[in-house]
mmCIF file of C-alpha atoms in Angstrom:
data_model
loop_
_atom_site.group_PDB
_atom_site.id
_atom_site.type_symbol
_atom_site.label_atom_id
_atom_site.label_comp_id
_atom_site.label_asym_id
_atom_site.label_seq_id
_atom_site.Cartn_x
_atom_site.Cartn_y
_atom_site.Cartn_z
ATOM 1 C CA SER A 141 62.012 66.355 1.300
ATOM 2 C CA GLN A 142 64.157 68.482 3.605
ATOM 3 C CA GLU A 143 67.103 67.820 1.330
ATOM 4 C CA LEU A 144 65.511 70.039 -1.286
ATOM 5 C CA GLU A 145 63.561 73.176 -0.488
ATOM 6 C CA GLN A 146 61.549 75.031 -3.112
ATOM 7 C CA SER A 147 60.353 78.594 -2.809
ATOM 8 C CA PRO A 148 57.815 79.915 -3.035
ATOM 9 C CA GLN A 149 55.369 77.079 -2.365
ATOM 10 C CA SER A 150 52.736 78.797 -4.459
ATOM 11 C CA LEU A 151 52.618 81.730 -6.829
ATOM 12 C CA ILE A 152 49.878 83.706 -8.562
ATOM 13 C CA VAL A 153 50.961 86.019 -11.368
ATOM 14 C CA GLN A 154 49.263 88.105 -14.005
ATOM 15 C CA GLU A 155 49.670 86.909 -17.555
ATOM 16 C CA GLY A 156 52.706 88.514 -19.152
ATOM 17 C CA LYS A 157 54.664 88.877 -15.912
ATOM 18 C CA ASN A 158 58.024 87.247 -15.225
ATOM 19 C CA LEU A 159 58.588 84.919 -12.299
ATOM 20 C CA THR A 160 61.321 82.894 -10.603
ATOM 21 C CA ILE A 161 61.170 79.665 -8.637
ATOM 22 C CA ASN A 162 64.107 78.607 -6.491
ATOM 23 C CA CYS A 163 65.342 75.194 -5.440
ATOM 24 C CA THR A 164 67.967 74.917 -2.692
ATOM 25 C CA SER A 165 69.773 71.748 -1.673
ATOM 26 C CA SER A 166 71.238 70.922 1.723
ATOM 27 C CA LYS A 167 73.715 68.543 0.068
ATOM 28 C CA THR A 168 76.170 68.756 -2.791
ATOM 29 C CA LEU A 169 74.408 68.645 -6.125
ATOM 30 C CA TYR A 170 75.485 66.277 -8.876
ATOM 31 C CA GLY A 171 72.524 66.868 -11.137
ATOM 32 C CA LEU A 172 69.407 68.998 -10.921
ATOM 33 C CA TYR A 173 66.177 68.207 -12.789
ATOM 34 C CA TRP A 174 63.148 70.390 -13.393
ATOM 35 C CA TYR A 175 59.730 68.894 -14.067
ATOM 36 C CA LYS A 176 56.267 70.312 -14.670
ATOM 37 C CA GLN A 177 53.029 68.654 -13.622
ATOM 38 C CA LYS A 178 49.511 69.588 -14.651
ATOM 39 C CA TYR A 179 46.843 68.852 -12.069
ATOM 40 C CA GLY A 180 45.962 65.159 -12.004
ATOM 41 C CA GLU A 181 48.593 64.228 -14.573
ATOM 42 C CA GLY A 182 52.099 62.811 -14.691
ATOM 43 C CA LEU A 183 55.407 64.670 -14.720
ATOM 44 C CA ILE A 184 56.861 66.247 -17.815
ATOM 45 C CA PHE A 185 60.643 66.618 -18.008
ATOM 46 C CA LEU A 186 61.756 70.208 -18.661
ATOM 47 C CA MET A 187 65.531 70.193 -18.357
ATOM 48 C CA MET A 188 68.545 68.899 -16.474
ATOM 49 C CA LEU A 189 71.537 70.855 -15.219
ATOM 50 C CA GLN A 190 74.807 69.233 -14.272
ATOM 51 C CA LYS A 191 77.579 71.761 -14.149
ATOM 52 C CA GLY A 192 77.971 74.836 -11.997
ATOM 53 C CA GLY A 193 76.997 77.942 -13.903
ATOM 54 C CA GLU A 194 75.104 75.895 -16.485
ATOM 55 C CA GLU A 195 72.068 77.586 -17.964
ATOM 56 C CA LYS A 196 69.458 76.040 -20.249
ATOM 57 C CA SER A 197 66.399 77.435 -21.951
ATOM 58 C CA HIS A 198 63.305 75.902 -23.435
ATOM 59 C CA GLU A 199 60.882 78.316 -25.062
ATOM 60 C CA LYS A 200 60.289 80.947 -22.363
ATOM 61 C CA ILE A 201 61.654 78.904 -19.463
ATOM 62 C CA THR A 202 65.278 79.284 -18.337
ATOM 63 C CA ALA A 203 66.997 77.326 -15.584
ATOM 64 C CA LYS A 204 70.353 78.020 -13.993
ATOM 65 C CA LEU A 205 72.535 76.064 -11.602
ATOM 66 C CA ASP A 206 74.675 77.748 -8.949
ATOM 67 C CA GLU A 207 76.866 74.939 -7.707
ATOM 68 C CA LYS A 208 78.513 76.968 -4.926
ATOM 69 C CA LYS A 209 75.175 77.963 -3.444
ATOM 70 C CA GLN A 210 73.764 74.480 -4.143
ATOM 71 C CA GLN A 211 70.825 76.201 -5.722
ATOM 72 C CA SER A 212 68.930 76.269 -8.977
ATOM 73 C CA SER A 213 66.457 78.824 -10.271
ATOM 74 C CA LEU A 214 63.717 78.467 -12.860
ATOM 75 C CA HIS A 215 62.714 81.678 -14.589
ATOM 76 C CA ILE A 216 59.639 82.110 -16.774
ATOM 77 C CA THR A 217 59.523 85.135 -19.024
ATOM 78 C CA ALA A 218 56.199 86.678 -20.075
ATOM 79 C CA SER A 219 54.071 84.038 -18.376
ATOM 80 C CA GLN A 220 51.080 82.516 -20.161
ATOM 81 C CA PRO A 221 48.112 80.479 -18.884
ATOM 82 C CA SER A 222 49.794 77.407 -20.409
ATOM 83 C CA HIS A 223 52.604 77.799 -17.850
ATOM 84 C CA ALA A 224 50.208 77.070 -14.990
ATOM 85 C CA GLY A 225 50.879 73.906 -13.016
ATOM 86 C CA THR A 226 53.235 72.559 -10.372
ATOM 87 C CA TYR A 227 56.973 72.788 -10.903
ATOM 88 C CA LEU A 228 59.189 70.279 -9.141
ATOM 89 C CA CYS A 229 62.942 70.162 -8.826
ATOM 90 C CA GLY A 230 64.717 66.861 -8.345
ATOM 91 C CA ALA A 231 68.322 66.259 -7.356
ATOM 92 C CA ALA A 232 70.821 63.457 -7.591
ATOM 93 C CA HIS A 233 73.008 63.806 -4.509
ATOM 94 C CA GLY A 234 75.302 60.827 -4.892
ATOM 95 C CA SER A 235 78.551 61.221 -6.770
ATOM 96 C CA GLY A 236 78.022 59.974 -10.248
ATOM 97 C CA ASN A 237 74.593 58.700 -11.198
ATOM 98 C CA THR A 238 73.321 56.444 -8.414
ATOM 99 C CA GLY A 239 69.768 56.237 -9.700
ATOM 100 C CA LYS A 240 68.438 57.929 -6.560
ATOM 101 C CA LEU A 241 66.490 61.096 -7.348
ATOM 102 C CA ILE A 242 64.972 63.182 -4.541
ATOM 103 C CA PHE A 243 62.351 65.894 -5.125
ATOM 104 C CA GLY A 244 61.390 69.144 -3.507
ATOM 105 C CA GLN A 245 57.821 69.789 -2.354
ATOM 106 C CA GLY A 246 56.857 71.638 -5.527
ATOM 107 C CA THR A 247 55.770 75.164 -6.461
ATOM 108 C CA THR A 248 52.223 75.647 -7.700
ATOM 109 C CA LEU A 249 51.863 78.393 -10.291
ATOM 110 C CA GLN A 250 48.627 80.090 -11.302
ATOM 111 C CA VAL A 251 48.617 82.528 -14.214
ATOM 112 C CA LYS A 252 45.685 84.940 -14.314
ATOM 113 C CA PRO A 253 44.562 85.978 -17.820
ATOM 114 C CA ASN B 204 56.390 53.895 -27.796
ATOM 115 C CA ALA B 205 54.741 52.867 -24.532
ATOM 116 C CA GLY B 206 57.391 54.363 -22.194
ATOM 117 C CA VAL B 207 56.479 53.655 -18.555
ATOM 118 C CA THR B 208 53.171 51.865 -18.016
ATOM 119 C CA GLN B 209 51.479 51.749 -14.632
ATOM 120 C CA THR B 210 48.485 49.619 -13.739
ATOM 121 C CA PRO B 211 45.911 50.035 -12.370
ATOM 122 C CA LYS B 212 45.143 53.751 -12.777
ATOM 123 C CA PHE B 213 42.723 53.758 -9.840
ATOM 124 C CA GLN B 214 42.296 51.405 -6.892
ATOM 125 C CA VAL B 215 40.277 51.348 -3.692
ATOM 126 C CA LEU B 216 41.448 49.016 -0.941
ATOM 127 C CA LYS B 217 40.137 48.158 2.473
ATOM 128 C CA THR B 218 42.469 48.484 5.451
ATOM 129 C CA GLY B 219 44.551 45.332 5.800
ATOM 130 C CA GLN B 220 44.215 44.213 2.201
ATOM 131 C CA SER B 221 47.281 43.582 0.076
ATOM 132 C CA MET B 222 47.893 44.510 -3.513
ATOM 133 C CA THR B 223 50.611 45.019 -6.107
ATOM 134 C CA LEU B 224 51.032 48.123 -8.217
ATOM 135 C CA GLN B 225 52.536 47.217 -11.552
ATOM 136 C CA CYS B 226 55.178 49.183 -13.427
ATOM 137 C CA ALA B 227 56.705 48.215 -16.752
ATOM 138 C CA GLN B 228 59.043 50.061 -19.106
ATOM 139 C CA ASP B 229 60.056 49.168 -22.632
ATOM 140 C CA MET B 230 63.066 51.465 -22.981
ATOM 141 C CA ASN B 231 65.646 49.051 -21.541
ATOM 142 C CA HIS B 232 66.361 51.477 -18.703
ATOM 143 C CA GLU B 233 68.560 50.272 -15.870
ATOM 144 C CA TYR B 234 67.095 52.586 -13.215
ATOM 145 C CA MET B 235 63.540 52.367 -11.901
ATOM 146 C CA SER B 236 61.933 54.111 -8.938
ATOM 147 C CA TRP B 237 58.656 54.358 -7.057
ATOM 148 C CA TYR B 238 57.366 57.626 -5.601
ATOM 149 C CA ARG B 239 54.295 58.667 -3.714
ATOM 150 C CA GLN B 240 52.790 62.129 -4.032
ATOM 151 C CA ASP B 241 50.730 63.737 -1.305
ATOM 152 C CA PRO B 242 49.354 67.301 -1.228
ATOM 153 C CA GLY B 243 52.026 69.832 -0.304
ATOM 154 C CA MET B 244 54.770 67.206 -0.009
ATOM 155 C CA GLY B 245 56.039 66.844 -3.553
ATOM 156 C CA LEU B 246 57.282 63.433 -4.579
ATOM 157 C CA ARG B 247 58.790 61.153 -1.947
ATOM 158 C CA LEU B 248 60.981 58.247 -2.960
ATOM 159 C CA ILE B 249 59.776 54.854 -1.708
ATOM 160 C CA HIS B 250 62.186 52.348 -3.282
ATOM 161 C CA TYR B 251 64.516 52.388 -6.244
ATOM 162 C CA SER B 252 66.535 49.939 -8.315
ATOM 163 C CA VAL B 253 69.689 50.332 -10.393
ATOM 164 C CA GLY B 254 69.294 47.028 -12.186
ATOM 165 C CA ALA B 255 67.727 43.581 -12.129
ATOM 166 C CA GLY B 256 68.212 41.959 -8.731
ATOM 167 C CA ILE B 257 69.250 45.220 -7.029
ATOM 168 C CA THR B 258 66.890 47.352 -4.954
ATOM 169 C CA ASP B 259 67.333 49.937 -2.224
ATOM 170 C CA GLN B 260 65.187 51.954 0.156
ATOM 171 C CA GLY B 261 64.253 55.542 -0.447
ATOM 172 C CA GLU B 262 62.836 58.156 1.942
ATOM 173 C CA VAL B 263 59.591 56.401 2.926
ATOM 174 C CA PRO B 264 60.008 52.607 2.475
ATOM 175 C CA ASN B 265 57.961 51.340 5.425
ATOM 176 C CA GLY B 266 54.894 49.330 4.454
ATOM 177 C CA TYR B 267 56.127 48.684 0.910
ATOM 178 C CA ASN B 268 58.106 45.897 -0.722
ATOM 179 C CA VAL B 269 59.730 45.749 -4.146
ATOM 180 C CA SER B 270 61.616 43.279 -6.278
ATOM 181 C CA ARG B 271 63.317 43.576 -9.662
ATOM 182 C CA SER B 272 63.535 40.207 -11.363
ATOM 183 C CA THR B 273 63.688 41.665 -14.886
ATOM 184 C CA THR B 274 64.912 44.940 -16.384
ATOM 185 C CA GLU B 275 61.416 45.763 -17.605
ATOM 186 C CA ASP B 276 59.292 45.301 -14.457
ATOM 187 C CA PHE B 277 59.371 46.865 -11.008
ATOM 188 C CA PRO B 278 56.248 45.982 -8.983
ATOM 189 C CA LEU B 279 55.406 47.698 -5.697
ATOM 190 C CA ARG B 280 53.686 45.587 -3.047
ATOM 191 C CA LEU B 281 51.548 46.811 -0.189
ATOM 192 C CA LEU B 282 51.414 43.938 2.277
ATOM 193 C CA SER B 283 48.729 45.329 4.608
ATOM 194 C CA ALA B 284 47.219 48.553 3.361
ATOM 195 C CA ALA B 285 46.684 51.427 5.789
ATOM 196 C CA PRO B 286 44.745 54.698 5.309
ATOM 197 C CA SER B 287 48.106 56.544 5.499
ATOM 198 C CA GLN B 288 49.028 54.884 2.212
ATOM 199 C CA THR B 289 46.256 56.726 0.403
ATOM 200 C CA SER B 290 48.204 58.614 -2.230
ATOM 201 C CA VAL B 291 49.109 58.911 -5.891
ATOM 202 C CA TYR B 292 51.938 56.573 -6.827
ATOM 203 C CA PHE B 293 54.348 57.225 -9.680
ATOM 204 C CA CYS B 294 56.874 54.918 -11.248
ATOM 205 C CA ALA B 295 59.865 56.313 -13.148
ATOM 206 C CA SER B 296 62.738 54.938 -15.181
ATOM 207 C CA SER B 297 66.024 56.218 -16.526
ATOM 208 C CA SER B 298 69.430 55.167 -17.697
ATOM 209 C CA PRO B 299 72.892 56.371 -16.681
ATOM 210 C CA TYR B 300 73.660 56.525 -20.401
ATOM 211 C CA ARG B 301 70.703 58.739 -21.195
ATOM 212 C CA GLY B 302 72.470 62.046 -20.959
ATOM 213 C CA ASN B 303 70.215 64.995 -20.359
ATOM 214 C CA TYR B 304 66.858 63.356 -20.991
ATOM 215 C CA GLY B 305 65.907 62.885 -17.371
ATOM 216 C CA TYR B 306 63.642 60.307 -15.846
ATOM 217 C CA THR B 307 60.485 59.168 -17.624
ATOM 218 C CA PHE B 308 57.417 58.962 -15.404
ATOM 219 C CA GLY B 309 54.313 56.841 -15.688
ATOM 220 C CA SER B 310 50.857 58.408 -15.531
ATOM 221 C CA GLY B 311 50.323 57.361 -11.916
ATOM 222 C CA THR B 312 48.100 55.108 -9.816
ATOM 223 C CA ARG B 313 45.585 56.795 -7.534
ATOM 224 C CA LEU B 314 45.145 54.597 -4.458
ATOM 225 C CA THR B 315 42.538 55.071 -1.761
ATOM 226 C CA VAL B 316 42.606 52.967 1.412
ATOM 227 C CA VAL B 317 39.366 53.007 3.394
#
């Protein structure tokens, strides 16, 4: 979707390295979701950010929301092969929760042992 | 805890055939959505619903119909399948009262139109 742009589109890192994935919206954000997808499988919910400046962490994955820039970043510290997969950001653009969730094109991550 | 159940998991159709992809959730969620996923394009929203009897178009609605007669079910109909509809289809559900738990996705239906 052009409403949400993810960068980079793909990433190859050495195990143990840190990495960041960005998600930029062309519209005002009212909620930003991060999901992970293993090849050929469904989507696994990672976290949701709602407020500007909000930051959440789950194990070695941290996500932040910059409301002014309409951007979110997903940071993985000390990457492991288990982090490999496609990361997708999704955004609710309507005010309040309209039930309409739009996704970016995804970032595919490979972690080399 | 079934969550979101999609059937079938795999389907091959001939051009012009019709079929219905089934989606059911047992979490009493108000919101349900259908997405298609194609290589390099992420997830694109086809149709969504905020409750029984209410549906709306997403980003790529052409060629697909939906209805929501019950809270639990949200079937997606392909009236006349085309090769361009070859894709992986995901159904998702959520609730506005769910807080930070996000949308729950089904395991997907892989559709090939020949």
